Short mmCIF file of N, CA and C and ligand atoms in Angstrom, two decimals:
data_model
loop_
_atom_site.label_atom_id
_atom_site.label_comp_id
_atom_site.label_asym_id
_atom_site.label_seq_id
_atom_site.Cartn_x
_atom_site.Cartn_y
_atom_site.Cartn_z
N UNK R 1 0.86 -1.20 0.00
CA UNK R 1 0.00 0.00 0.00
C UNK R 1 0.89 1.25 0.00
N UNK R 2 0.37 2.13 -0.92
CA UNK R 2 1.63 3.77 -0.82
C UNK R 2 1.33 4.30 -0.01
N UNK R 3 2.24 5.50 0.48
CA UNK R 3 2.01 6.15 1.32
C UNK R 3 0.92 7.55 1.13
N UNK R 4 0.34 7.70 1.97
CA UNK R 4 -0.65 8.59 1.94
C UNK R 4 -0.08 9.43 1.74
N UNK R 5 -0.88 10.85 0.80
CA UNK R 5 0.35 11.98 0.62
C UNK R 5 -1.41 13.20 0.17
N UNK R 6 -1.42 14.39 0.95
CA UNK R 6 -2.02 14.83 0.43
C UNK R 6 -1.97 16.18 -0.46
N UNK R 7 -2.39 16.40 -1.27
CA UNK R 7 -2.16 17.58 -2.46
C UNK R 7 -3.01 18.87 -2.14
N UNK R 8 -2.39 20.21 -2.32
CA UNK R 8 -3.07 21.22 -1.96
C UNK R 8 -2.55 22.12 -3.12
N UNK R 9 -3.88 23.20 -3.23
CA UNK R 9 -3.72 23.84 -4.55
C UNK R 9 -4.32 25.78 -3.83
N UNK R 10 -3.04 26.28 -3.95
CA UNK R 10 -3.54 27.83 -3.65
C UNK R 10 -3.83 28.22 -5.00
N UNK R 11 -4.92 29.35 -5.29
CA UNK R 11 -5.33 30.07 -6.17
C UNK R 11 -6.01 31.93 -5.75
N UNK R 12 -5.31 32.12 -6.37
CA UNK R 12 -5.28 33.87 -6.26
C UNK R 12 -5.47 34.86 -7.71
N UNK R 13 -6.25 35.40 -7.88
CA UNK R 13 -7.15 36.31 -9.00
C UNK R 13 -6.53 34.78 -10.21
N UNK R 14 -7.31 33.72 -9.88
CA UNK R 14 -6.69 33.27 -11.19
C UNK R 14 -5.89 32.50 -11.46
N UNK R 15 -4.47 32.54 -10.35
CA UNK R 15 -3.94 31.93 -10.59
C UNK R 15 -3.17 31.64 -9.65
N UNK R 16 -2.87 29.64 -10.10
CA UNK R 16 -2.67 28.99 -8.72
C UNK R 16 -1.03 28.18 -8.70
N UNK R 17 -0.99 27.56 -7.53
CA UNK R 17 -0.03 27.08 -6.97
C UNK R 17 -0.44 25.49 -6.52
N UNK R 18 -0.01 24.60 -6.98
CA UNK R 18 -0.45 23.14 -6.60
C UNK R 18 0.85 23.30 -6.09
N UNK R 19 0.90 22.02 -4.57
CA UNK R 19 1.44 21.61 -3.50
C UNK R 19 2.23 20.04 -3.39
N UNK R 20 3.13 19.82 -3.46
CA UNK R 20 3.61 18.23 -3.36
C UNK R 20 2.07 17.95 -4.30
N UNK R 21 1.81 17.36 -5.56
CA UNK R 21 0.73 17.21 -6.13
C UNK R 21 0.80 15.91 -6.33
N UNK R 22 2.06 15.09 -6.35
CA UNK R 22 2.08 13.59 -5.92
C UNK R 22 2.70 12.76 -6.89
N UNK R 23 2.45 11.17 -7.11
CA UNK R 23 2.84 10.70 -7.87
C UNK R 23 1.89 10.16 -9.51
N UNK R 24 2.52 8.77 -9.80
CA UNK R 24 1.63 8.95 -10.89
C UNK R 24 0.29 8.31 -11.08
N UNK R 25 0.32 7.53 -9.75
CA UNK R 25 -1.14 6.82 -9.04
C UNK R 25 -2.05 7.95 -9.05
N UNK R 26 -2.25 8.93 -8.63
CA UNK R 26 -3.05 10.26 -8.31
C UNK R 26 -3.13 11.22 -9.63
N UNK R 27 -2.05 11.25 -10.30
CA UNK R 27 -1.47 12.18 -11.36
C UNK R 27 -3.13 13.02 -11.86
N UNK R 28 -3.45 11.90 -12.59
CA UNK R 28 -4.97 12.48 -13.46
C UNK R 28 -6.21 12.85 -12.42
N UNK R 29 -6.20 12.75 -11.56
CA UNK R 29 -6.98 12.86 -10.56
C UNK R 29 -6.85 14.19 -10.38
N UNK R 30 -5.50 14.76 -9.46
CA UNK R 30 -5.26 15.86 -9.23
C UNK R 30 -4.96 16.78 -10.41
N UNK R 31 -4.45 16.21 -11.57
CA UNK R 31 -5.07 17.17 -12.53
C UNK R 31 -5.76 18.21 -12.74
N UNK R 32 -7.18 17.31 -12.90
CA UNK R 32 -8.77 17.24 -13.76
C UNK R 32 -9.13 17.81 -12.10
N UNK R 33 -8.88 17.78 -10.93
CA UNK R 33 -9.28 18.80 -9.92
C UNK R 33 -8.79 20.44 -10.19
N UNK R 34 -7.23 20.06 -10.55
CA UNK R 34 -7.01 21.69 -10.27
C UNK R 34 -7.69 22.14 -11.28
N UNK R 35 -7.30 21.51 -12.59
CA UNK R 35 -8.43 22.32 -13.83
C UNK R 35 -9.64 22.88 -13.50
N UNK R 36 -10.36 22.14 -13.09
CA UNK R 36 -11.66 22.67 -12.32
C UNK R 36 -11.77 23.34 -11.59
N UNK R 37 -10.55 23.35 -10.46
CA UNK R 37 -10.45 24.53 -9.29
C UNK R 37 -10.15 25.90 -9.72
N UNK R 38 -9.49 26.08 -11.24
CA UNK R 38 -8.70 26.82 -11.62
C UNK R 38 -10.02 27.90 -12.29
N UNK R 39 -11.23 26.68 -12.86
CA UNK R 39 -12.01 27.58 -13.71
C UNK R 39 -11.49 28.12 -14.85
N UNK R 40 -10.41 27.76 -15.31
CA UNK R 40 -10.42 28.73 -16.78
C UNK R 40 -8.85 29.61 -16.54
N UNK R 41 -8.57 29.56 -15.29
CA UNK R 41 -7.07 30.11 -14.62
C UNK R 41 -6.00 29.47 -15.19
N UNK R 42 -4.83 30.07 -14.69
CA UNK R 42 -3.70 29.23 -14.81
C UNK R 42 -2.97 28.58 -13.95
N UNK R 43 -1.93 27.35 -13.99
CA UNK R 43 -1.46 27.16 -12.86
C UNK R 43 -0.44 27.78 -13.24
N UNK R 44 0.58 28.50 -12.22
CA UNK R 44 1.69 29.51 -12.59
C UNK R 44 2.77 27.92 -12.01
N UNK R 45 2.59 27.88 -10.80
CA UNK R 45 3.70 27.57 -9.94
C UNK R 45 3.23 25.99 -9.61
N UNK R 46 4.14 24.73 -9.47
CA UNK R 46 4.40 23.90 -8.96
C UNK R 46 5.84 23.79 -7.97
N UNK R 47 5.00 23.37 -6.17
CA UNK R 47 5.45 23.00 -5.51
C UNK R 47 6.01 21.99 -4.47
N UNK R 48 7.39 21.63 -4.78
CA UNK R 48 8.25 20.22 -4.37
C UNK R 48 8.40 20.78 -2.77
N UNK R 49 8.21 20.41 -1.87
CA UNK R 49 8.36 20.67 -0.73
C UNK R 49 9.58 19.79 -0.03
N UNK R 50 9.90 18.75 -1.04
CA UNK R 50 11.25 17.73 -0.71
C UNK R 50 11.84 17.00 -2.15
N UNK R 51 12.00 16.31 -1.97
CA UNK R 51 12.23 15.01 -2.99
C UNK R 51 11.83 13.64 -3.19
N UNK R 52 10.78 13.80 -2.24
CA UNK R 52 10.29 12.33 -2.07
C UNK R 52 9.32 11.89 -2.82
N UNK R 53 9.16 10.65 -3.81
CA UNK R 53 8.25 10.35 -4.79
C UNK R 53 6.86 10.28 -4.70
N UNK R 54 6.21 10.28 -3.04
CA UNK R 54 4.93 10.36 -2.81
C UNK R 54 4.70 12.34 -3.02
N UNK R 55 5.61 13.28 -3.02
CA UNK R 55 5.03 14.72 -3.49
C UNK R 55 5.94 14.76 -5.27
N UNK R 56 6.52 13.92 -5.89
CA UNK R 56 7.46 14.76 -6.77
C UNK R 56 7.11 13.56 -8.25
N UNK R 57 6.83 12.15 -7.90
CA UNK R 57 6.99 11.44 -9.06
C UNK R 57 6.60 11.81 -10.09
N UNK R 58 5.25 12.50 -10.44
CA UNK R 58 4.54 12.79 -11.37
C UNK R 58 5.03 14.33 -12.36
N UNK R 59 6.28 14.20 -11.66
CA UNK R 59 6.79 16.06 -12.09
C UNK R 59 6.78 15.74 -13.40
N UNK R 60 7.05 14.95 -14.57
CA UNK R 60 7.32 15.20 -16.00
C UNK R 60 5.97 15.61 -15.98
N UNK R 61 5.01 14.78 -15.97
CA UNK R 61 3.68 15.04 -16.28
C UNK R 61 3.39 16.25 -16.08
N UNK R 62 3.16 16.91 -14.89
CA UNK R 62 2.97 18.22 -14.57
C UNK R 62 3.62 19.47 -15.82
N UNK R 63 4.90 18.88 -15.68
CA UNK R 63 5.47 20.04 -16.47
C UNK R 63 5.01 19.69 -17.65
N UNK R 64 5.00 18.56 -18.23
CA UNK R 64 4.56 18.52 -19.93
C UNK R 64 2.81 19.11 -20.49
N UNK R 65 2.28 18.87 -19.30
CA UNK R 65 1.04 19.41 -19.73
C UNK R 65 0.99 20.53 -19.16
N UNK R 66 1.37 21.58 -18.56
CA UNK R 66 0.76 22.98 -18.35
C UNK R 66 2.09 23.68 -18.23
N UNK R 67 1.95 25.08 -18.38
CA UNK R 67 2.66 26.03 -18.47
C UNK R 67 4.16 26.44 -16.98
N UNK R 68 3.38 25.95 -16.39
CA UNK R 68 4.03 25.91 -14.44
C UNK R 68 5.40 25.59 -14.72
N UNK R 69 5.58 26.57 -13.69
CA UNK R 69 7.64 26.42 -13.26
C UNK R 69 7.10 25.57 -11.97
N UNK R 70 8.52 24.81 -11.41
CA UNK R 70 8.20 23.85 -10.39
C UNK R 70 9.51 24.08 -9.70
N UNK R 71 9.08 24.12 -8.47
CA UNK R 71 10.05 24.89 -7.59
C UNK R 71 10.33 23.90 -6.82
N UNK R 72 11.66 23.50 -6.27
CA UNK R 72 12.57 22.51 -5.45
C UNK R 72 13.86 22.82 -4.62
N UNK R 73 13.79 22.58 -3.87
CA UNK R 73 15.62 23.08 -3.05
C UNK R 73 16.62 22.49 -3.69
N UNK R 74 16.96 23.61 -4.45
CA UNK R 74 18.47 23.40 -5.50
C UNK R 74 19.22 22.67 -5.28
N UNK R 75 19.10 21.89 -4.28
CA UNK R 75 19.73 20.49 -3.62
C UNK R 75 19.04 19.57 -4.29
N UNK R 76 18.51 19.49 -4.42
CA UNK R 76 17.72 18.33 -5.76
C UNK R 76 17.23 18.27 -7.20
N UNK R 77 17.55 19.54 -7.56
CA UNK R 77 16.57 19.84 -8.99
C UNK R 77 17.69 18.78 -9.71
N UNK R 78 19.02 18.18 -9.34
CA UNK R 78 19.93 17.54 -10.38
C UNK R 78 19.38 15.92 -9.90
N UNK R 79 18.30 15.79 -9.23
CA UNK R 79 18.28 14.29 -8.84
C UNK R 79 16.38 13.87 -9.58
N UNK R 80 16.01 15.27 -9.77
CA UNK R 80 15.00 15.10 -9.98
C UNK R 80 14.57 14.18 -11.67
N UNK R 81 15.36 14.39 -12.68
CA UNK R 81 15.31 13.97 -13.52
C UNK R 81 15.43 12.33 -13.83
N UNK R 82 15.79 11.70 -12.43
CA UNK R 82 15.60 10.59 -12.61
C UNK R 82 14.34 9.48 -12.23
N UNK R 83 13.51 10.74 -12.45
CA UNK R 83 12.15 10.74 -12.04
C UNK R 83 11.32 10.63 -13.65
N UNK R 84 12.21 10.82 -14.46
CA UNK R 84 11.58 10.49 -15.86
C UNK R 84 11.32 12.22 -16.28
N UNK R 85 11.99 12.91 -15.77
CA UNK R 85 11.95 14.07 -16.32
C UNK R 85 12.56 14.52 -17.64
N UNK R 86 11.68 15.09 -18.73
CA UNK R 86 11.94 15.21 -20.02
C UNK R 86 13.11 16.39 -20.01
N UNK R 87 13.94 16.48 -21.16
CA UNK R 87 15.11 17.73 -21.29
C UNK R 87 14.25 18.78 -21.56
N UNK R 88 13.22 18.29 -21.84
CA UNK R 88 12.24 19.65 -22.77
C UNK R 88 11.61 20.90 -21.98
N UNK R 89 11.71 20.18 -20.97
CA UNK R 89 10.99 20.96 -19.35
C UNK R 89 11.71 21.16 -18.07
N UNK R 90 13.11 20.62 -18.59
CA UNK R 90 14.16 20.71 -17.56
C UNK R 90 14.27 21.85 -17.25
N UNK R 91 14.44 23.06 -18.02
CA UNK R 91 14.43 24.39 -17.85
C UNK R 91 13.73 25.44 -16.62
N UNK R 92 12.85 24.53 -16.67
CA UNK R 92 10.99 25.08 -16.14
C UNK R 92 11.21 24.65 -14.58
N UNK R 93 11.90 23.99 -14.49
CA UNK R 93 12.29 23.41 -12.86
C UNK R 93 13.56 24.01 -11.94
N UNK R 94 13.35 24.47 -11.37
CA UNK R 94 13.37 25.59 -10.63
C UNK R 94 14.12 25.84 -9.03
N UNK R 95 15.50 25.89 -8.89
CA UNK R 95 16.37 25.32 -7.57
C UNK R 95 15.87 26.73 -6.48
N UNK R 96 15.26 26.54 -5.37
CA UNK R 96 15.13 26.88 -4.11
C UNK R 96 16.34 27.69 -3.61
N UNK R 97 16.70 28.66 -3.22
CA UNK R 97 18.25 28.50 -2.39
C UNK R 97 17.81 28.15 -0.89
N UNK R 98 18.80 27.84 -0.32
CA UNK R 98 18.65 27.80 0.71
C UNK R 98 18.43 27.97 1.63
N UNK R 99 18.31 29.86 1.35
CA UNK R 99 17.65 30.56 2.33
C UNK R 99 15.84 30.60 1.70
N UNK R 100 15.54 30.45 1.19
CA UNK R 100 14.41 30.83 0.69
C UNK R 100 13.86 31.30 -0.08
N UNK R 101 12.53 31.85 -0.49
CA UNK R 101 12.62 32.56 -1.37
C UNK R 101 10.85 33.17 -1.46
N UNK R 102 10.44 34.11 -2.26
CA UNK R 102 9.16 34.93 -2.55
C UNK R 102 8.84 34.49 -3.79
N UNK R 103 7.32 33.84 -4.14
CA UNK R 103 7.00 33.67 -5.09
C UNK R 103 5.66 34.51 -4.93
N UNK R 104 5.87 35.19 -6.28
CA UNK R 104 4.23 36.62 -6.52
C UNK R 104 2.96 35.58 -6.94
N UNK R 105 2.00 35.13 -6.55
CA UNK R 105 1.06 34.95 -7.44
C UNK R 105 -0.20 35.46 -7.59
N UNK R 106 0.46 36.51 -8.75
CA UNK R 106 -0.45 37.14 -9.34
C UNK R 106 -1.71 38.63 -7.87
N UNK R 107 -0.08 38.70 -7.53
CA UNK R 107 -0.09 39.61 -6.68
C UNK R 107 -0.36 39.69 -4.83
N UNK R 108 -0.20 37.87 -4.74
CA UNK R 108 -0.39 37.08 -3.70
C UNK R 108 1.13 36.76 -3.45
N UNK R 109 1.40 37.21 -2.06
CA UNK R 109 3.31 37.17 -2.18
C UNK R 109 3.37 35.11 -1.15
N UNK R 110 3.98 34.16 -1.32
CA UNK R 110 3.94 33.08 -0.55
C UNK R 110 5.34 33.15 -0.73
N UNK R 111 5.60 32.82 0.71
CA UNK R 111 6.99 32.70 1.37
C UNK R 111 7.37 31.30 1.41
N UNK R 112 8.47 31.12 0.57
CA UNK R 112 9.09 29.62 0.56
C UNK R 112 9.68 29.52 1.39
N UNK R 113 9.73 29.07 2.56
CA UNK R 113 10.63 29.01 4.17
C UNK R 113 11.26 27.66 4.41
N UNK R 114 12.73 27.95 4.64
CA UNK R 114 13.49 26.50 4.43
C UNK R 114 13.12 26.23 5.92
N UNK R 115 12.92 24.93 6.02
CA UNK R 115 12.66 23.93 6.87
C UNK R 115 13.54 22.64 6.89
N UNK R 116 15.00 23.16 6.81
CA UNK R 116 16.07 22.03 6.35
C UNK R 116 15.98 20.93 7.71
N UNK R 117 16.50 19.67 7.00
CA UNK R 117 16.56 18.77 8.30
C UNK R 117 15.15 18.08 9.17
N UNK R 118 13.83 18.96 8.80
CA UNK R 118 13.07 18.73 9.08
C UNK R 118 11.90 17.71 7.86
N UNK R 119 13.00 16.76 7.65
CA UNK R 119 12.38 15.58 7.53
C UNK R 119 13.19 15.37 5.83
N UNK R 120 13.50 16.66 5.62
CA UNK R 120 14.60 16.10 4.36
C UNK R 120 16.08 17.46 5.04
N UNK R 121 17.30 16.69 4.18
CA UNK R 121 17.51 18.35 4.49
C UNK R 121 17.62 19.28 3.60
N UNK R 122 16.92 19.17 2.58
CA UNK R 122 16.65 20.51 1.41
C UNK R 122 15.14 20.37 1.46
N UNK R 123 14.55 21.27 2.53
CA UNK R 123 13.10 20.91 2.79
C UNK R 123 12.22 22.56 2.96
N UNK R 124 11.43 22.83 2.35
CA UNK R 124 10.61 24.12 2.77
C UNK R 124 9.33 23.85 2.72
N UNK R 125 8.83 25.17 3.80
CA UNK R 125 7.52 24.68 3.88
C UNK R 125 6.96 26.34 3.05
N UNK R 126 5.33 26.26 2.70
CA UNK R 126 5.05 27.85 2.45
C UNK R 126 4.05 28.50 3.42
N UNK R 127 4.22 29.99 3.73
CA UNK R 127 3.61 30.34 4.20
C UNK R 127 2.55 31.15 3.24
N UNK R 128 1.44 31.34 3.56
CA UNK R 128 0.36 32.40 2.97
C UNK R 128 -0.02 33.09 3.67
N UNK R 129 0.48 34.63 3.28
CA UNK R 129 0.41 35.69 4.60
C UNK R 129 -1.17 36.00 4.33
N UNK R 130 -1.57 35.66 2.89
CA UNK R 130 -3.19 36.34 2.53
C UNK R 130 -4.64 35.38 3.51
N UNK R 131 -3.98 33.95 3.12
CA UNK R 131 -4.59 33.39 4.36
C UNK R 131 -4.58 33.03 5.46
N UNK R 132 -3.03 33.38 5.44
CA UNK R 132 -2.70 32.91 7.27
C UNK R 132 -2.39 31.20 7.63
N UNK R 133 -1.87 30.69 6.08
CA UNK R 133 -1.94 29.17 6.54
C UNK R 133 -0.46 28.69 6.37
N UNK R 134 0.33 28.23 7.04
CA UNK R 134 1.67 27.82 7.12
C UNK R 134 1.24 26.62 6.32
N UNK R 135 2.43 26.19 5.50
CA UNK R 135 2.09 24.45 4.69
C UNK R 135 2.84 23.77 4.98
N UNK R 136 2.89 23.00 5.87
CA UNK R 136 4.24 22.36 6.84
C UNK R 136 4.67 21.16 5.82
N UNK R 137 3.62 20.53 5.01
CA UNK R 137 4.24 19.47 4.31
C UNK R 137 4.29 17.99 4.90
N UNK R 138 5.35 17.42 5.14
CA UNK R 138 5.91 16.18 5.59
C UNK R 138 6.32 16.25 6.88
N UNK R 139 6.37 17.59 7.46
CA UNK R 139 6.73 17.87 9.00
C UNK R 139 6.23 16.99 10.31
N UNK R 140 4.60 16.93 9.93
CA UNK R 140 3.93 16.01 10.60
C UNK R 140 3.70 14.78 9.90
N UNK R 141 4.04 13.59 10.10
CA UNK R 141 3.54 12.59 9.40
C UNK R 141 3.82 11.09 10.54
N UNK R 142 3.14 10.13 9.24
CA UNK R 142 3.24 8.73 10.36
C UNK R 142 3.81 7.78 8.74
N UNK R 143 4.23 6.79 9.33
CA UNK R 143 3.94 5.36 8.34
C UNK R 143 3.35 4.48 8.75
N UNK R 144 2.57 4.58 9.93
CA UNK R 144 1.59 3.35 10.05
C UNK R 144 0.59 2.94 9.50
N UNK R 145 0.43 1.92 9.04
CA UNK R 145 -0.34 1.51 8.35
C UNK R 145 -1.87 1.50 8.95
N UNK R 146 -2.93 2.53 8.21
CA UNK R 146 -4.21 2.88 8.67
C UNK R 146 -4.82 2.57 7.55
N UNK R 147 -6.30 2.29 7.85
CA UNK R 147 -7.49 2.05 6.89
C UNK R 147 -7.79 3.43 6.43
N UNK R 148 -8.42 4.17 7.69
CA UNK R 148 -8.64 5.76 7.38
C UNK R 148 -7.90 6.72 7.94
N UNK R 149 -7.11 6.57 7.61
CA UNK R 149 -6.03 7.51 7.17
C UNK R 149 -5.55 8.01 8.97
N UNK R 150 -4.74 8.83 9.40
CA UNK R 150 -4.32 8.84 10.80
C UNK R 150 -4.37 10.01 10.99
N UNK R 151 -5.08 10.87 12.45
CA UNK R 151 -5.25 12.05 13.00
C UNK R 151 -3.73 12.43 12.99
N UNK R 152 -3.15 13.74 12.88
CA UNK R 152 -1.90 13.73 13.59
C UNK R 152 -1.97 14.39 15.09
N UNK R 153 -1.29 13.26 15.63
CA UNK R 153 -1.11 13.55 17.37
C UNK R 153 0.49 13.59 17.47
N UNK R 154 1.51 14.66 17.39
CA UNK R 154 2.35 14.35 17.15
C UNK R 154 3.51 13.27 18.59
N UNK R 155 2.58 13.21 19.53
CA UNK R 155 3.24 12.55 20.77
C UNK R 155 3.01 11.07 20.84
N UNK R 156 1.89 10.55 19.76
CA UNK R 156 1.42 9.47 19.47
C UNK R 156 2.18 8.24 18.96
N UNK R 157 2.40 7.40 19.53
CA UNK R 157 3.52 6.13 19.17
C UNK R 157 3.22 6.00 17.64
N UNK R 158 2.50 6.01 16.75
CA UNK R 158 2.35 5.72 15.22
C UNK R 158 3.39 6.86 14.81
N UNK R 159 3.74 7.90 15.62
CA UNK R 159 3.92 8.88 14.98
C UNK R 159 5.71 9.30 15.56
N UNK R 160 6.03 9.21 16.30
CA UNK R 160 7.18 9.00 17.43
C UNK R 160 8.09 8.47 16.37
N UNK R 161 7.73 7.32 15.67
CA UNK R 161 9.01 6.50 15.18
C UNK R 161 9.49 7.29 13.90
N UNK R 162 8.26 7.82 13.36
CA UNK R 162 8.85 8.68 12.24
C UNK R 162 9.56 9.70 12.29
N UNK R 163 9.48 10.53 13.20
CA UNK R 163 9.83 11.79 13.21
C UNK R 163 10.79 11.60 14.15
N UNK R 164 11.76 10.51 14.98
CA UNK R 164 12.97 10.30 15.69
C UNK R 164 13.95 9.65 14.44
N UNK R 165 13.46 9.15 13.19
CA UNK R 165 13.88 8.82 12.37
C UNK R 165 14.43 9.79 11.19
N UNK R 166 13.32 10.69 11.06
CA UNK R 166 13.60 11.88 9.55
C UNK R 166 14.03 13.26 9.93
N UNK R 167 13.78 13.52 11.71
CA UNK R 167 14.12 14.97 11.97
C UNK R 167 15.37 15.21 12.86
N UNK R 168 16.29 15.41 12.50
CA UNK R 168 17.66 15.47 12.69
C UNK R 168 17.78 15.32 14.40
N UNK R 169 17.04 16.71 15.15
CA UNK R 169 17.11 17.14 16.19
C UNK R 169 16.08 17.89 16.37
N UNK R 170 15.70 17.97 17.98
CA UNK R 170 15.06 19.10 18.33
C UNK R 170 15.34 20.65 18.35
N UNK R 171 17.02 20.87 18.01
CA UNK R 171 17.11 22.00 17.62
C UNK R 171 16.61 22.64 16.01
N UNK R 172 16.63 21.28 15.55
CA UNK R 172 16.07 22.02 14.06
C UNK R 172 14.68 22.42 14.22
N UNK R 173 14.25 21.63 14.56
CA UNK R 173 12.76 21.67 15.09
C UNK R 173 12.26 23.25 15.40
N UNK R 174 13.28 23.75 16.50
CA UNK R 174 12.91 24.62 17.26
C UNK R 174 13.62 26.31 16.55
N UNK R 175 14.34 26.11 15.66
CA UNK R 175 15.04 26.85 14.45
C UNK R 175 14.16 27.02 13.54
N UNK R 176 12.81 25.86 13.09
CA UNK R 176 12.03 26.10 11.79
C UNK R 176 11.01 27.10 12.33
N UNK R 177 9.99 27.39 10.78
CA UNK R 177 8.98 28.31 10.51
C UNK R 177 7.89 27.85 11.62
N UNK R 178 8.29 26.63 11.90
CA UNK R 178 6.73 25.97 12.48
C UNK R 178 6.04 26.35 13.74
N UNK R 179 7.20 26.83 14.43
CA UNK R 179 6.70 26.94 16.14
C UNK R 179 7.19 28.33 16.80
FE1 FE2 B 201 8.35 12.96 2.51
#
């Protein structure tokens, strides 16, 4: 069974921003949503929040069908292509620095905030100052195996083993956007 991974799509006068949008199990799914979410919009921006194939597998796809730059911590945009990424769209993909970075959409400013160590270490999360919603990503997560899917409790034994495993330290922890 894959790992659960969920996809989020900001949209502002028009035009949007899909989130870790996933692999290629989901691919057409999340599609044929944002299209619809979009109404007739564009997607400007695709966002890699790590490198891991449950937010990134489906990147050729993404890039071959729509117009979107796809943004990644420049620590990976050279690993990403072995993800079946075409030369044709290599361009369009897009290295993070390390400190961060401001993406406009369409007059909506979202703050790419590195969150290194915290669960990759070329890792950011975004903030949306218009809605007030931090996008932590992979920050919270489990691998236990659930039917419907798992609350996050982050003190919760399902959840303990992951995050003593992917997050370096509690100083990173206490260094990120999150707290
Ligand atoms: Fe991950």
């Amino acid at each position: 069974m894959a790992v659960q991974a969920n996809q989020h799509l900001i949209i502002h006068n028009g035009h949007g921003m899909v989130l870790d949008p996933g692999g290629h199990k989901v691919y057409a799914k999340v599609c044929g949503a944002v299209i619809e979410q979009l109404k007739g919009g564009e997607l400007k921006y695709i966002f890699f929040s790590h490198q891991d194939p449950d937010c990134i597998a489906a990147c050729n796809g993404w890039l071959m069908t729509t117009d979107a730059d796809a943004y990644i911590s420049a620590l990976w945009t050279r690993f990403v292509p072995h993800f079946g990424l075409d030369d044709l769209v290599f361009n369009r993909l897009k290295g993070i620095p390390d400190e961060g970075m401001i993406l406009d959409l369409n007059g909506a400013p979202l703050v790419l905030l590195p969150a290194h160590y915290m669960h990759s270490e070329g890792n950011f999360q975004v903030y949306d100052p218009t809605s007030k919603i931090l996008y932590t990503g992979d920050l919270g997560a489990s691998l236990a195996r659930t039917t419907g899917g798992s609350r996050f409790r982050p003190a919760s034994p399902v959840h303990r083993g992951l995050h003593r495993r992917y997050m370096v330290s509690g100083k990173v922890l206490k260094a990120g956007p999150a707290w």
